[in-house]
Amino acid sequence: MWVEERWIIPGSSSQARSYEDVDLARGRLILDLIESMGVNHAGVDVVIELVDQVHSLRERMRLLMEAIGKQDPAVQNALWQALTPIR
């Protein structure tokens, strides 16, 4: 069911589905949401979508920090000054 809902998307080899650590962590989260917290399926959809958005934003932030780190010191300082309101 979780695969059909696309809450977990396994990789697939030629013979069987394969699950990575991230899939197992998502499974534990889903189980906890449903069994421990009483979240319904619509709620799980929302939580999973938000978790995915947070992970995407973290990756974008990592790439942004990496790009800033490759700039000349003067450019880095200007960027840090411009970003002060959001830090």
PDB file of C-alpha atoms in Angstrom:
ATOM      1  CA  MET A   1       0.000   0.000   0.000  1.00  0.00           C
ATOM      2  CA  TRP A   2       2.750   2.477   0.887  1.00  0.00           C
ATOM      3  CA  VAL A   3       4.364   1.897  -2.492  1.00  0.00           C
ATOM      4  CA  GLU A   4       1.012   2.361  -4.254  1.00  0.00           C
ATOM      5  CA  GLU A   5       0.499   5.625  -2.335  1.00  0.00           C
ATOM      6  CA  ARG A   6       4.047   6.578  -3.449  1.00  0.00           C
ATOM      7  CA  TRP A   7       5.042   7.217   0.157  1.00  0.00           C
ATOM      8  CA  ILE A   8       7.958   4.847  -0.448  1.00  0.00           C
ATOM      9  CA  ILE A   9       9.471   4.452  -3.902  1.00  0.00           C
ATOM     10  CA  PRO A  10      11.787   1.443  -4.023  1.00  0.00           C
ATOM     11  CA  GLY A  11      14.531   0.973  -6.513  1.00  0.00           C
ATOM     12  CA  SER A  12      14.104  -2.049  -8.678  1.00  0.00           C
ATOM     13  CA  SER A  13      16.549  -4.623  -9.832  1.00  0.00           C
ATOM     14  CA  SER A  14      15.787  -7.131 -12.520  1.00  0.00           C
ATOM     15  CA  GLN A  15      14.241  -9.551 -10.012  1.00  0.00           C
ATOM     16  CA  ALA A  16      12.907  -7.643  -7.022  1.00  0.00           C
ATOM     17  CA  ARG A  17      12.280  -4.305  -5.398  1.00  0.00           C
ATOM     18  CA  SER A  18      15.142  -2.915  -3.380  1.00  0.00           C
ATOM     19  CA  TYR A  19      14.898  -0.571  -0.432  1.00  0.00           C
ATOM     20  CA  GLU A  20      17.548   1.810   0.847  1.00  0.00           C
ATOM     21  CA  ASP A  21      18.058   3.176   4.352  1.00  0.00           C
ATOM     22  CA  VAL A  22      16.018   6.265   3.472  1.00  0.00           C
ATOM     23  CA  ASP A  23      13.081   4.027   2.511  1.00  0.00           C
ATOM     24  CA  LEU A  24      13.300   2.217   5.838  1.00  0.00           C
ATOM     25  CA  ALA A  25      13.401   5.536   7.699  1.00  0.00           C
ATOM     26  CA  ARG A  26      10.332   6.726   5.787  1.00  0.00           C
ATOM     27  CA  GLY A  27       8.604   3.460   6.611  1.00  0.00           C
ATOM     28  CA  ARG A  28       9.327   3.929  10.314  1.00  0.00           C
ATOM     29  CA  LEU A  29       8.015   7.496  10.121  1.00  0.00           C
ATOM     30  CA  ILE A  30       4.829   6.379   8.341  1.00  0.00           C
ATOM     31  CA  LEU A  31       4.272   3.593  10.854  1.00  0.00           C
ATOM     32  CA  ASP A  32       4.792   6.007  13.728  1.00  0.00           C
ATOM     33  CA  LEU A  33       2.419   8.560  12.200  1.00  0.00           C
ATOM     34  CA  ILE A  34      -0.339   5.998  11.664  1.00  0.00           C
ATOM     35  CA  GLU A  35       0.016   3.760  14.710  1.00  0.00           C
ATOM     36  CA  SER A  36       1.380   6.043  17.424  1.00  0.00           C
ATOM     37  CA  MET A  37      -0.085   9.380  16.419  1.00  0.00           C
ATOM     38  CA  GLY A  38      -3.315   8.318  14.745  1.00  0.00           C
ATOM     39  CA  VAL A  39      -2.635  10.265  11.550  1.00  0.00           C
ATOM     40  CA  ASN A  40      -4.962   9.266   8.708  1.00  0.00           C
ATOM     41  CA  HIS A  41      -3.838   8.623   5.128  1.00  0.00           C
ATOM     42  CA  ALA A  42      -4.545  12.181   3.982  1.00  0.00           C
ATOM     43  CA  GLY A  43      -2.423  13.416   6.881  1.00  0.00           C
ATOM     44  CA  VAL A  44       0.398  11.049   5.985  1.00  0.00           C
ATOM     45  CA  ASP A  45       0.287  12.440   2.424  1.00  0.00           C
ATOM     46  CA  VAL A  46       0.743  15.959   3.793  1.00  0.00           C
ATOM     47  CA  VAL A  47       3.542  14.994   6.192  1.00  0.00           C
ATOM     48  CA  ILE A  48       5.457  13.035   3.541  1.00  0.00           C
ATOM     49  CA  GLU A  49       5.148  15.940   1.081  1.00  0.00           C
ATOM     50  CA  LEU A  50       6.452  18.368   3.704  1.00  0.00           C
ATOM     51  CA  VAL A  51       9.341  16.060   4.619  1.00  0.00           C
ATOM     52  CA  ASP A  52      10.263  15.832   0.931  1.00  0.00           C
ATOM     53  CA  GLN A  53      10.151  19.630   0.625  1.00  0.00           C
ATOM     54  CA  VAL A  54      12.425  20.042   3.653  1.00  0.00           C
ATOM     55  CA  HIS A  55      14.947  17.591   2.196  1.00  0.00           C
ATOM     56  CA  SER A  56      14.843  19.382  -1.155  1.00  0.00           C
ATOM     57  CA  LEU A  57      15.390  22.759   0.509  1.00  0.00           C
ATOM     58  CA  ARG A  58      18.306  21.378   2.523  1.00  0.00           C
ATOM     59  CA  GLU A  59      19.951  20.125  -0.662  1.00  0.00           C
ATOM     60  CA  ARG A  60      19.441  23.474  -2.375  1.00  0.00           C
ATOM     61  CA  MET A  61      20.898  25.252   0.642  1.00  0.00           C
ATOM     62  CA  ARG A  62      23.921  22.939   0.584  1.00  0.00           C
ATOM     63  CA  LEU A  63      24.483  23.727  -3.098  1.00  0.00           C
ATOM     64  CA  LEU A  64      24.088  27.454  -2.450  1.00  0.00           C
ATOM     65  CA  MET A  65      26.618  27.345   0.394  1.00  0.00           C
ATOM     66  CA  GLU A  66      29.015  25.389  -1.796  1.00  0.00           C
ATOM     67  CA  ALA A  67      28.675  27.939  -4.615  1.00  0.00           C
ATOM     68  CA  ILE A  68      29.225  30.862  -2.240  1.00  0.00           C
ATOM     69  CA  GLY A  69      32.290  29.121  -0.829  1.00  0.00           C
ATOM     70  CA  LYS A  70      33.846  29.025  -4.310  1.00  0.00           C
ATOM     71  CA  GLN A  71      33.609  32.801  -4.788  1.00  0.00           C
ATOM     72  CA  ASP A  72      36.299  35.390  -4.160  1.00  0.00           C
ATOM     73  CA  PRO A  73      36.376  36.602  -0.540  1.00  0.00           C
ATOM     74  CA  ALA A  74      34.952  40.016  -1.486  1.00  0.00           C
ATOM     75  CA  VAL A  75      32.000  38.368  -3.240  1.00  0.00           C
ATOM     76  CA  GLN A  76      31.497  36.007  -0.297  1.00  0.00           C
ATOM     77  CA  ASN A  77      31.416  38.940   2.121  1.00  0.00           C
ATOM     78  CA  ALA A  78      28.925  40.829  -0.043  1.00  0.00           C
ATOM     79  CA  LEU A  79      26.687  37.769  -0.237  1.00  0.00           C
ATOM     80  CA  TRP A  80      26.855  37.179   3.528  1.00  0.00           C
ATOM     81  CA  GLN A  81      25.938  40.814   4.126  1.00  0.00           C
ATOM     82  CA  ALA A  82      23.004  40.537   1.718  1.00  0.00           C
ATOM     83  CA  LEU A  83      21.843  37.327   3.417  1.00  0.00           C
ATOM     84  CA  THR A  84      22.057  38.703   6.973  1.00  0.00           C
ATOM     85  CA  PRO A  85      18.263  39.277   7.248  1.00  0.00           C
ATOM     86  CA  ILE A  86      17.514  35.582   6.653  1.00  0.00           C
ATOM     87  CA  ARG A  87      20.201  34.060   8.870  1.00  0.00           C
TER      88      ARG A  87
END
